[in-house]
């Protein structure tokens, strides 16, 4: 998975949407991210020194066929990213479907 900057992520995502218009689909995932790159240790093992998160971030992943991209959005940049993402979705003439989990 390739970790990109926010602007390059949006441009790659636009390419994914254009390719998916003909055949395929794009899967998006938004998760809260605290900056840790290791799992939290079990209670029975002594913990390593894990830093406490100073700010909350959002990890955004996109997948089209076998290609995967991702970006980390900092708390201060979330409004700017949300506006750019919503305008990108409005420009796409294809339909957007929500997956219903049962």
mmCIF file of C-alpha atoms in Angstrom:
data_model
loop_
_atom_site.group_PDB
_atom_site.id
_atom_site.type_symbol
_atom_site.label_atom_id
_atom_site.label_comp_id
_atom_site.label_asym_id
_atom_site.label_seq_id
_atom_site.Cartn_x
_atom_site.Cartn_y
_atom_site.Cartn_z
ATOM 1 C CA UNK A 1 0.000 0.000 0.000
ATOM 2 C CA UNK A 2 1.357 3.368 -0.988
ATOM 3 C CA UNK A 3 1.140 6.225 1.525
ATOM 4 C CA UNK A 4 0.618 9.504 -0.359
ATOM 5 C CA UNK A 5 0.208 13.162 0.512
ATOM 6 C CA UNK A 6 -3.383 14.438 0.570
ATOM 7 C CA UNK A 7 -3.299 16.220 -2.809
ATOM 8 C CA UNK A 8 -1.614 13.365 -4.659
ATOM 9 C CA UNK A 9 -4.039 10.931 -3.002
ATOM 10 C CA UNK A 10 -6.991 12.880 -4.406
ATOM 11 C CA UNK A 11 -5.483 12.949 -7.895
ATOM 12 C CA UNK A 12 -4.836 9.179 -7.812
ATOM 13 C CA UNK A 13 -8.356 8.659 -6.495
ATOM 14 C CA UNK A 14 -9.699 10.605 -9.478
ATOM 15 C CA UNK A 15 -7.821 8.221 -11.773
ATOM 16 C CA UNK A 16 -9.306 5.254 -9.887
ATOM 17 C CA UNK A 17 -12.832 6.635 -10.387
ATOM 18 C CA UNK A 18 -12.245 7.210 -14.093
ATOM 19 C CA UNK A 19 -10.978 3.643 -14.580
ATOM 20 C CA UNK A 20 -13.831 2.217 -12.495
ATOM 21 C CA UNK A 21 -16.407 3.984 -14.651
ATOM 22 C CA UNK A 22 -15.879 1.407 -17.398
ATOM 23 C CA UNK A 23 -15.509 -1.702 -15.283
ATOM 24 C CA UNK A 24 -14.942 -2.290 -11.584
ATOM 25 C CA UNK A 25 -15.432 -0.464 -8.325
ATOM 26 C CA UNK A 26 -13.475 1.621 -5.850
ATOM 27 C CA UNK A 27 -13.560 0.717 -2.163
ATOM 28 C CA UNK A 28 -12.948 3.493 0.365
ATOM 29 C CA UNK A 29 -12.137 3.079 4.051
ATOM 30 C CA UNK A 30 -11.958 5.834 6.673
ATOM 31 C CA UNK A 31 -10.471 4.974 10.076
ATOM 32 C CA UNK A 32 -9.393 6.888 13.129
ATOM 33 C CA UNK A 33 -5.611 6.793 13.341
ATOM 34 C CA UNK A 34 -3.449 7.660 16.320
ATOM 35 C CA UNK A 35 -0.042 7.402 14.656
ATOM 36 C CA UNK A 36 0.956 4.050 16.078
ATOM 37 C CA UNK A 37 2.597 1.633 13.716
ATOM 38 C CA UNK A 38 2.698 -1.262 16.194
ATOM 39 C CA UNK A 39 -0.085 -3.074 18.024
ATOM 40 C CA UNK A 40 -0.791 -2.305 21.664
ATOM 41 C CA UNK A 41 0.920 -4.960 23.830
ATOM 42 C CA UNK A 42 -1.066 -7.465 25.829
ATOM 43 C CA UNK A 43 -1.671 -6.750 29.515
ATOM 44 C CA UNK A 44 0.444 -9.711 30.659
ATOM 45 C CA UNK A 45 3.553 -8.479 28.833
ATOM 46 C CA UNK A 46 5.488 -5.392 29.884
ATOM 47 C CA UNK A 47 4.627 -2.513 27.559
ATOM 48 C CA UNK A 48 7.238 -0.820 25.450
ATOM 49 C CA UNK A 49 7.313 2.915 25.589
ATOM 50 C CA UNK A 50 4.482 3.848 23.247
ATOM 51 C CA UNK A 51 3.919 7.556 22.739
ATOM 52 C CA UNK A 52 0.524 8.980 23.502
ATOM 53 C CA UNK A 53 -1.135 10.581 20.478
ATOM 54 C CA UNK A 54 -0.938 14.367 20.501
ATOM 55 C CA UNK A 55 -3.666 14.767 17.909
ATOM 56 C CA UNK A 56 -6.184 12.486 16.298
ATOM 57 C CA UNK A 57 -5.783 11.726 12.616
ATOM 58 C CA UNK A 58 -7.781 9.930 9.956
ATOM 59 C CA UNK A 59 -6.398 7.123 7.796
ATOM 60 C CA UNK A 60 -8.063 6.986 4.382
ATOM 61 C CA UNK A 61 -7.552 3.967 2.137
ATOM 62 C CA UNK A 62 -8.729 3.374 -1.420
ATOM 63 C CA UNK A 63 -8.601 0.159 -3.416
ATOM 64 C CA UNK A 64 -9.228 -0.411 -7.107
ATOM 65 C CA UNK A 65 -8.655 -3.974 -8.272
ATOM 66 C CA UNK A 66 -5.168 -4.790 -6.940
ATOM 67 C CA UNK A 67 -3.969 -1.192 -6.534
ATOM 68 C CA UNK A 68 -4.086 0.337 -3.064
ATOM 69 C CA UNK A 69 -3.378 3.868 -1.931
ATOM 70 C CA UNK A 70 -3.684 5.579 1.428
ATOM 71 C CA UNK A 71 -3.181 8.915 3.145
ATOM 72 C CA UNK A 72 -3.166 10.247 6.691
ATOM 73 C CA UNK A 73 -5.173 13.399 7.321
ATOM 74 C CA UNK A 74 -4.190 15.531 10.284
ATOM 75 C CA UNK A 75 -6.835 17.151 12.427
ATOM 76 C CA UNK A 76 -6.057 20.645 11.146
ATOM 77 C CA UNK A 77 -6.407 19.559 7.480
ATOM 78 C CA UNK A 78 -9.659 17.602 7.746
ATOM 79 C CA UNK A 79 -11.933 20.444 6.546
ATOM 80 C CA UNK A 80 -9.788 21.175 3.503
ATOM 81 C CA UNK A 81 -9.654 17.469 2.594
ATOM 82 C CA UNK A 82 -13.411 17.028 3.106
ATOM 83 C CA UNK A 83 -14.216 19.908 0.753
ATOM 84 C CA UNK A 84 -11.827 18.577 -1.916
ATOM 85 C CA UNK A 85 -13.170 15.019 -1.529
ATOM 86 C CA UNK A 86 -16.812 16.093 -1.773
ATOM 87 C CA UNK A 87 -16.128 18.147 -4.898
ATOM 88 C CA UNK A 88 -14.347 15.132 -6.406
ATOM 89 C CA UNK A 89 -17.404 12.966 -5.721
ATOM 90 C CA UNK A 90 -19.752 15.557 -7.219
ATOM 91 C CA UNK A 91 -17.750 15.649 -10.454
ATOM 92 C CA UNK A 92 -18.031 11.877 -10.952
ATOM 93 C CA UNK A 93 -21.110 11.048 -13.025
ATOM 94 C CA UNK A 94 -21.147 7.407 -11.894
ATOM 95 C CA UNK A 95 -23.367 6.160 -9.141
ATOM 96 C CA UNK A 96 -22.236 5.719 -5.572
ATOM 97 C CA UNK A 97 -23.505 2.704 -3.702
ATOM 98 C CA UNK A 98 -23.345 2.101 0.007
ATOM 99 C CA UNK A 99 -22.522 -1.388 1.209
ATOM 100 C CA UNK A 100 -25.085 -2.601 3.710
ATOM 101 C CA UNK A 101 -23.629 -4.720 6.477
ATOM 102 C CA UNK A 102 -25.868 -7.331 8.063
#
